[in-house]
Amino acid sequence: MKNIILQVESIPDNVVENSILEINTRDVGYFTHSFFKYPCKFIPQVPKWAIEKYTKENDIVLDCFAGSGTTLVEAVLLNRNALGVDFDKLSQLLCMTKTRLLSRREIQSIKELLDGLFIKDVNLVPNLPDLYNIEHWFCNETIQELSYLKYNIDSISNNNIKNFLLVCFASIIKKVSNADENSPKPYVSSRFKKKKYLVKDLFLKSVNNYLEVFDKNSNIHIGDAKIISQDARNIGNQELKNKIDLAVTSPPYINAFDYVRSLRLENAWLGFFGDSNISSIKKNQIGTEIIAAEVYKKEILNTEIEILDEILNKIYLVDKRRAYVVLKYFQDMEANIISVKDLLKVNAHYIIVVGDSVIRNIEVPTHKILIEIAKRNGLKLVNTFSYIIKNRYLRIPRADRGGFIKYDWIIDLKK
Ligand SMILES: C[S@@+](CC[C@H](N)C(=O)[O-])C[C@H]1O[C@@H](n2cnc3c(N)ncnc32)[C@H](O)[C@@H]1O
């Protein structure tokens, strides 16, 4: 890679192939982008660039690894229609809430509802989340406060209001828990004593901050957004075949980030999944580490992609299971590319944002391998360039070396 780094405020319309951009913007939390600290988000400037370059108003934009909904939010702000796919139910809740404006009347109702949300009816025993050692994660007082708050939110009948309050609820879970605030993966530090936060104070702060966004923007017009599937490997939806104008996404990185484990406290409190079914949920995650022993005992398969086969054989010599983790990642991504291609219009673009990885000290140039996979499935490579990730929270911890993935690659493909 050439080492010339271009300083830019946002991604220029035309970028020279293989160049490296350093995007110098602090403006990453506008509109609803600041709702909930979802791990490994990309900056809004990336989907914005693709949407402005390749679509016009009312077109359809898809993100098949929607996460916190960065693409969907950018698409609706630019008056496009946004479609999302993600297997995480918390992601689906965020996507829906962040792309739908609350009406003046709903904002007023929320303000009137707030006091009632803290009522503790002693005749009630609210459900506890499915966490085996809940006292490890939360003190008793916090467990009680959160249980009643969740119970009261659940009894609201207006879904827009309920979802908004559930996002506010989810956004305080990590802070009021005993878990370290700065680590994306929940763990309780034995060295540092955690500051104690009150559920009511934090919840009201989050409601007020998030409401202000809707209050300020109640007169703007934005596009529609919908979740259409839960599995990026098989999006289905035959009625959308050849209908999508642009797909832009950042899939998980190989072996780098376990979304299921990272978001388990929030998902358990929301009742989406818990400790008793976490393993079955993890199996569907792209980049899953769950590979059965009878699978990885077998010889590693030939993928007929030269650089991938070479890497798989090298990893297999030192770690059979890891070699299968890598193989499964690329098989899953191939299924995704086929599924997205099917939905794209002819000449529409698929923009994939991904970082390379290092597995057992062996470099895996993920972006190059994805390009080969895309090409053998009939997509054309239009451009590829990278950018430096400046915001620490947005960086993805590299599981294998404890370092950080420095660049993200933007791959621009065309049907
Ligand atoms: C890098 S994150 C996307 C972040 C997103 N670009 C944002 O800005 O918030 C990858 C997402 O892929 C999702 N994911 C993992 N496996 C999936 C699958 N099989 N189908 C759909 N989504 C999946 C994870 O839940 C996670 O939200």
PDB file of C-alpha atoms in Angstrom, residues 127-264:
ATOM      1  CA  ASN A 127     -39.434 -10.530  35.753  1.00  0.00           C
ATOM      2  CA  LEU A 128     -35.686 -10.602  36.196  1.00  0.00           C
ATOM      3  CA  PRO A 129     -33.409 -10.817  33.142  1.00  0.00           C
ATOM      4  CA  ASP A 130     -32.004 -14.171  32.098  1.00  0.00           C
ATOM      5  CA  LEU A 131     -28.504 -13.653  33.587  1.00  0.00           C
ATOM      6  CA  TYR A 132     -27.070 -16.509  35.697  1.00  0.00           C
ATOM      7  CA  ASN A 133     -25.139 -14.379  38.169  1.00  0.00           C
ATOM      8  CA  ILE A 134     -27.090 -11.165  38.073  1.00  0.00           C
ATOM      9  CA  GLU A 135     -25.654  -9.949  41.429  1.00  0.00           C
ATOM     10  CA  HIS A 136     -22.206 -10.036  39.863  1.00  0.00           C
ATOM     11  CA  TRP A 137     -23.359  -7.510  37.275  1.00  0.00           C
ATOM     12  CA  PHE A 138     -25.753  -5.287  39.235  1.00  0.00           C
ATOM     13  CA  CYS A 139     -26.287  -4.353  42.892  1.00  0.00           C
ATOM     14  CA  ASN A 140     -29.650  -5.298  44.410  1.00  0.00           C
ATOM     15  CA  GLU A 141     -30.994  -1.756  44.473  1.00  0.00           C
ATOM     16  CA  THR A 142     -30.213  -1.297  40.757  1.00  0.00           C
ATOM     17  CA  ILE A 143     -31.835  -4.635  39.895  1.00  0.00           C
ATOM     18  CA  GLN A 144     -35.002  -3.502  41.610  1.00  0.00           C
ATOM     19  CA  GLU A 145     -35.029  -0.054  39.996  1.00  0.00           C
ATOM     20  CA  LEU A 146     -34.409  -1.462  36.513  1.00  0.00           C
ATOM     21  CA  SER A 147     -37.056  -4.200  36.907  1.00  0.00           C
ATOM     22  CA  TYR A 148     -39.845  -1.773  37.794  1.00  0.00           C
ATOM     23  CA  LEU A 149     -38.770   0.708  35.132  1.00  0.00           C
ATOM     24  CA  LYS A 150     -38.800  -2.030  32.470  1.00  0.00           C
ATOM     25  CA  TYR A 151     -42.158  -3.311  33.684  1.00  0.00           C
ATOM     26  CA  ASN A 152     -43.676   0.178  33.463  1.00  0.00           C
ATOM     27  CA  ILE A 153     -42.255   0.837  29.991  1.00  0.00           C
ATOM     28  CA  ASP A 154     -43.613  -2.516  28.780  1.00  0.00           C
ATOM     29  CA  SER A 155     -47.124  -1.558  29.798  1.00  0.00           C
ATOM     30  CA  ILE A 156     -47.187   1.427  27.375  1.00  0.00           C
ATOM     31  CA  SER A 157     -49.396   0.702  24.358  1.00  0.00           C
ATOM     32  CA  ASN A 158     -48.017   3.212  21.787  1.00  0.00           C
ATOM     33  CA  ASN A 159     -45.159   1.318  20.108  1.00  0.00           C
ATOM     34  CA  ASN A 160     -43.224   4.421  18.997  1.00  0.00           C
ATOM     35  CA  ILE A 161     -43.184   5.728  22.550  1.00  0.00           C
ATOM     36  CA  LYS A 162     -42.405   2.321  24.026  1.00  0.00           C
ATOM     37  CA  ASN A 163     -39.497   1.728  21.617  1.00  0.00           C
ATOM     38  CA  PHE A 164     -38.080   5.178  22.275  1.00  0.00           C
ATOM     39  CA  LEU A 165     -38.133   4.563  26.034  1.00  0.00           C
ATOM     40  CA  LEU A 166     -36.624   1.080  25.582  1.00  0.00           C
ATOM     41  CA  VAL A 167     -33.687   2.653  23.704  1.00  0.00           C
ATOM     42  CA  CYS A 168     -33.216   5.131  26.568  1.00  0.00           C
ATOM     43  CA  PHE A 169     -33.435   2.195  29.002  1.00  0.00           C
ATOM     44  CA  ALA A 170     -30.866   0.150  27.043  1.00  0.00           C
ATOM     45  CA  SER A 171     -28.516   3.116  26.859  1.00  0.00           C
ATOM     46  CA  ILE A 172     -28.036   3.247  30.657  1.00  0.00           C
ATOM     47  CA  ILE A 173     -27.590  -0.481  31.366  1.00  0.00           C
ATOM     48  CA  LYS A 174     -23.811  -0.576  31.033  1.00  0.00           C
ATOM     49  CA  LYS A 175     -23.364   2.541  33.150  1.00  0.00           C
ATOM     50  CA  VAL A 176     -25.558   1.394  36.049  1.00  0.00           C
ATOM     51  CA  SER A 177     -24.015  -2.095  36.009  1.00  0.00           C
ATOM     52  CA  ASN A 178     -20.815  -3.064  37.829  1.00  0.00           C
ATOM     53  CA  ALA A 179     -19.124  -3.589  34.453  1.00  0.00           C
ATOM     54  CA  ASP A 180     -16.220  -1.457  33.304  1.00  0.00           C
ATOM     55  CA  GLU A 181     -17.572   1.438  31.267  1.00  0.00           C
ATOM     56  CA  ASN A 182     -14.774   1.701  28.755  1.00  0.00           C
ATOM     57  CA  SER A 183     -14.505  -1.911  27.718  1.00  0.00           C
ATOM     58  CA  PRO A 184     -16.936  -2.868  24.926  1.00  0.00           C
ATOM     59  CA  LYS A 185     -17.067  -6.437  26.346  1.00  0.00           C
ATOM     60  CA  PRO A 186     -18.750  -6.496  29.763  1.00  0.00           C
ATOM     61  CA  TYR A 187     -16.432  -7.427  32.611  1.00  0.00           C
ATOM     62  CA  VAL A 188     -16.255  -6.414  36.271  1.00  0.00           C
ATOM     63  CA  SER A 189     -12.850  -5.029  37.179  1.00  0.00           C
ATOM     64  CA  SER A 190     -11.426  -6.292  40.481  1.00  0.00           C
ATOM     65  CA  ARG A 191      -8.919  -3.400  40.510  1.00  0.00           C
ATOM     66  CA  PHE A 192     -11.118  -0.340  39.985  1.00  0.00           C
ATOM     67  CA  LYS A 193     -14.175   0.487  42.016  1.00  0.00           C
ATOM     68  CA  LYS A 194     -16.981   1.592  39.734  1.00  0.00           C
ATOM     69  CA  LYS A 195     -18.688   4.922  40.349  1.00  0.00           C
ATOM     70  CA  LYS A 196     -22.296   4.442  41.437  1.00  0.00           C
ATOM     71  CA  TYR A 197     -24.969   5.900  39.161  1.00  0.00           C
ATOM     72  CA  LEU A 198     -28.658   6.172  39.955  1.00  0.00           C
ATOM     73  CA  VAL A 199     -31.047   4.568  37.470  1.00  0.00           C
ATOM     74  CA  LYS A 200     -33.574   7.388  37.649  1.00  0.00           C
ATOM     75  CA  ASP A 201     -31.012  10.173  37.106  1.00  0.00           C
ATOM     76  CA  LEU A 202     -29.358   8.495  34.151  1.00  0.00           C
ATOM     77  CA  PHE A 203     -32.605   7.428  32.532  1.00  0.00           C
ATOM     78  CA  LEU A 204     -34.108  10.923  32.725  1.00  0.00           C
ATOM     79  CA  LYS A 205     -30.894  12.415  31.344  1.00  0.00           C
ATOM     80  CA  SER A 206     -30.961  10.053  28.403  1.00  0.00           C
ATOM     81  CA  VAL A 207     -34.690  10.679  27.744  1.00  0.00           C
ATOM     82  CA  ASN A 208     -34.147  14.448  27.788  1.00  0.00           C
ATOM     83  CA  ASN A 209     -31.087  14.330  25.526  1.00  0.00           C
ATOM     84  CA  TYR A 210     -32.736  12.052  22.985  1.00  0.00           C
ATOM     85  CA  LEU A 211     -36.074  13.920  23.103  1.00  0.00           C
ATOM     86  CA  GLU A 212     -34.269  17.157  22.342  1.00  0.00           C
ATOM     87  CA  VAL A 213     -33.142  15.657  19.009  1.00  0.00           C
ATOM     88  CA  PHE A 214     -36.736  14.893  18.010  1.00  0.00           C
ATOM     89  CA  ASP A 215     -37.974  18.194  19.395  1.00  0.00           C
ATOM     90  CA  LYS A 216     -35.491  20.123  17.245  1.00  0.00           C
ATOM     91  CA  ASN A 217     -36.249  18.102  14.120  1.00  0.00           C
ATOM     92  CA  SER A 218     -39.989  17.680  14.336  1.00  0.00           C
ATOM     93  CA  ASN A 219     -40.576  19.746  11.179  1.00  0.00           C
ATOM     94  CA  ILE A 220     -38.142  18.054   8.809  1.00  0.00           C
ATOM     95  CA  HIS A 221     -39.169  15.444   6.261  1.00  0.00           C
ATOM     96  CA  ILE A 222     -37.284  12.142   6.231  1.00  0.00           C
ATOM     97  CA  GLY A 223     -37.567   8.870   4.287  1.00  0.00           C
ATOM     98  CA  ASP A 224     -38.947   5.572   5.602  1.00  0.00           C
ATOM     99  CA  ALA A 225     -36.994   2.732   7.145  1.00  0.00           C
ATOM    100  CA  LYS A 226     -37.797  -0.954   7.655  1.00  0.00           C
ATOM    101  CA  ILE A 227     -36.101  -4.098   8.881  1.00  0.00           C
ATOM    102  CA  ILE A 228     -36.596  -6.761   6.224  1.00  0.00           C
ATOM    103  CA  SER A 229     -34.688  -9.790   7.479  1.00  0.00           C
ATOM    104  CA  GLN A 230     -32.525 -11.129  10.288  1.00  0.00           C
ATOM    105  CA  ASP A 231     -29.956 -13.003   8.279  1.00  0.00           C
ATOM    106  CA  ALA A 232     -27.533 -11.297   5.926  1.00  0.00           C
ATOM    107  CA  ARG A 233     -26.637 -14.675   4.406  1.00  0.00           C
ATOM    108  CA  ASN A 234     -30.128 -15.249   3.125  1.00  0.00           C
ATOM    109  CA  ILE A 235     -32.064 -12.006   2.966  1.00  0.00           C
ATOM    110  CA  GLY A 236     -34.855 -13.651   0.973  1.00  0.00           C
ATOM    111  CA  ASN A 237     -37.503 -11.123   0.010  1.00  0.00           C
ATOM    112  CA  GLN A 238     -38.099 -12.068  -3.595  1.00  0.00           C
ATOM    113  CA  GLU A 239     -40.383  -9.054  -4.098  1.00  0.00           C
ATOM    114  CA  LEU A 240     -37.253  -6.880  -3.715  1.00  0.00           C
ATOM    115  CA  LYS A 241     -35.330  -8.756  -6.426  1.00  0.00           C
ATOM    116  CA  ASN A 242     -33.597  -6.240  -8.777  1.00  0.00           C
ATOM    117  CA  LYS A 243     -35.202  -3.336  -6.865  1.00  0.00           C
ATOM    118  CA  ILE A 244     -32.426  -2.007  -4.632  1.00  0.00           C
ATOM    119  CA  ASP A 245     -30.488   1.074  -5.775  1.00  0.00           C
ATOM    120  CA  LEU A 246     -27.527   0.768  -3.386  1.00  0.00           C
ATOM    121  CA  ALA A 247     -26.247  -1.524  -0.640  1.00  0.00           C
ATOM    122  CA  VAL A 248     -23.714  -0.157   1.826  1.00  0.00           C
ATOM    123  CA  THR A 249     -22.539  -2.024   4.879  1.00  0.00           C
ATOM    124  CA  SER A 250     -19.796  -2.938   7.324  1.00  0.00           C
ATOM    125  CA  PRO A 251     -19.861  -6.653   8.111  1.00  0.00           C
ATOM    126  CA  PRO A 252     -18.239  -8.053  11.258  1.00  0.00           C
ATOM    127  CA  TYR A 253     -14.461  -8.519  11.057  1.00  0.00           C
ATOM    128  CA  ILE A 254     -13.105 -12.045  11.320  1.00  0.00           C
ATOM    129  CA  ASN A 255     -12.547 -13.144  14.842  1.00  0.00           C
ATOM    130  CA  ALA A 256     -12.416  -9.584  16.134  1.00  0.00           C
ATOM    131  CA  PHE A 257     -15.592  -8.709  17.897  1.00  0.00           C
ATOM    132  CA  ASP A 258     -18.267 -10.742  19.593  1.00  0.00           C
ATOM    133  CA  TYR A 259     -21.432  -8.599  19.329  1.00  0.00           C
ATOM    134  CA  VAL A 260     -23.566 -11.168  21.125  1.00  0.00           C
ATOM    135  CA  ARG A 261     -21.337 -11.267  24.204  1.00  0.00           C
ATOM    136  CA  SER A 262     -20.754  -7.496  24.178  1.00  0.00           C
ATOM    137  CA  LEU A 263     -24.435  -6.636  24.141  1.00  0.00           C
ATOM    138  CA  ARG A 264     -25.599  -9.413  26.448  1.00  0.00           C
TER     139      ARG A 264
END
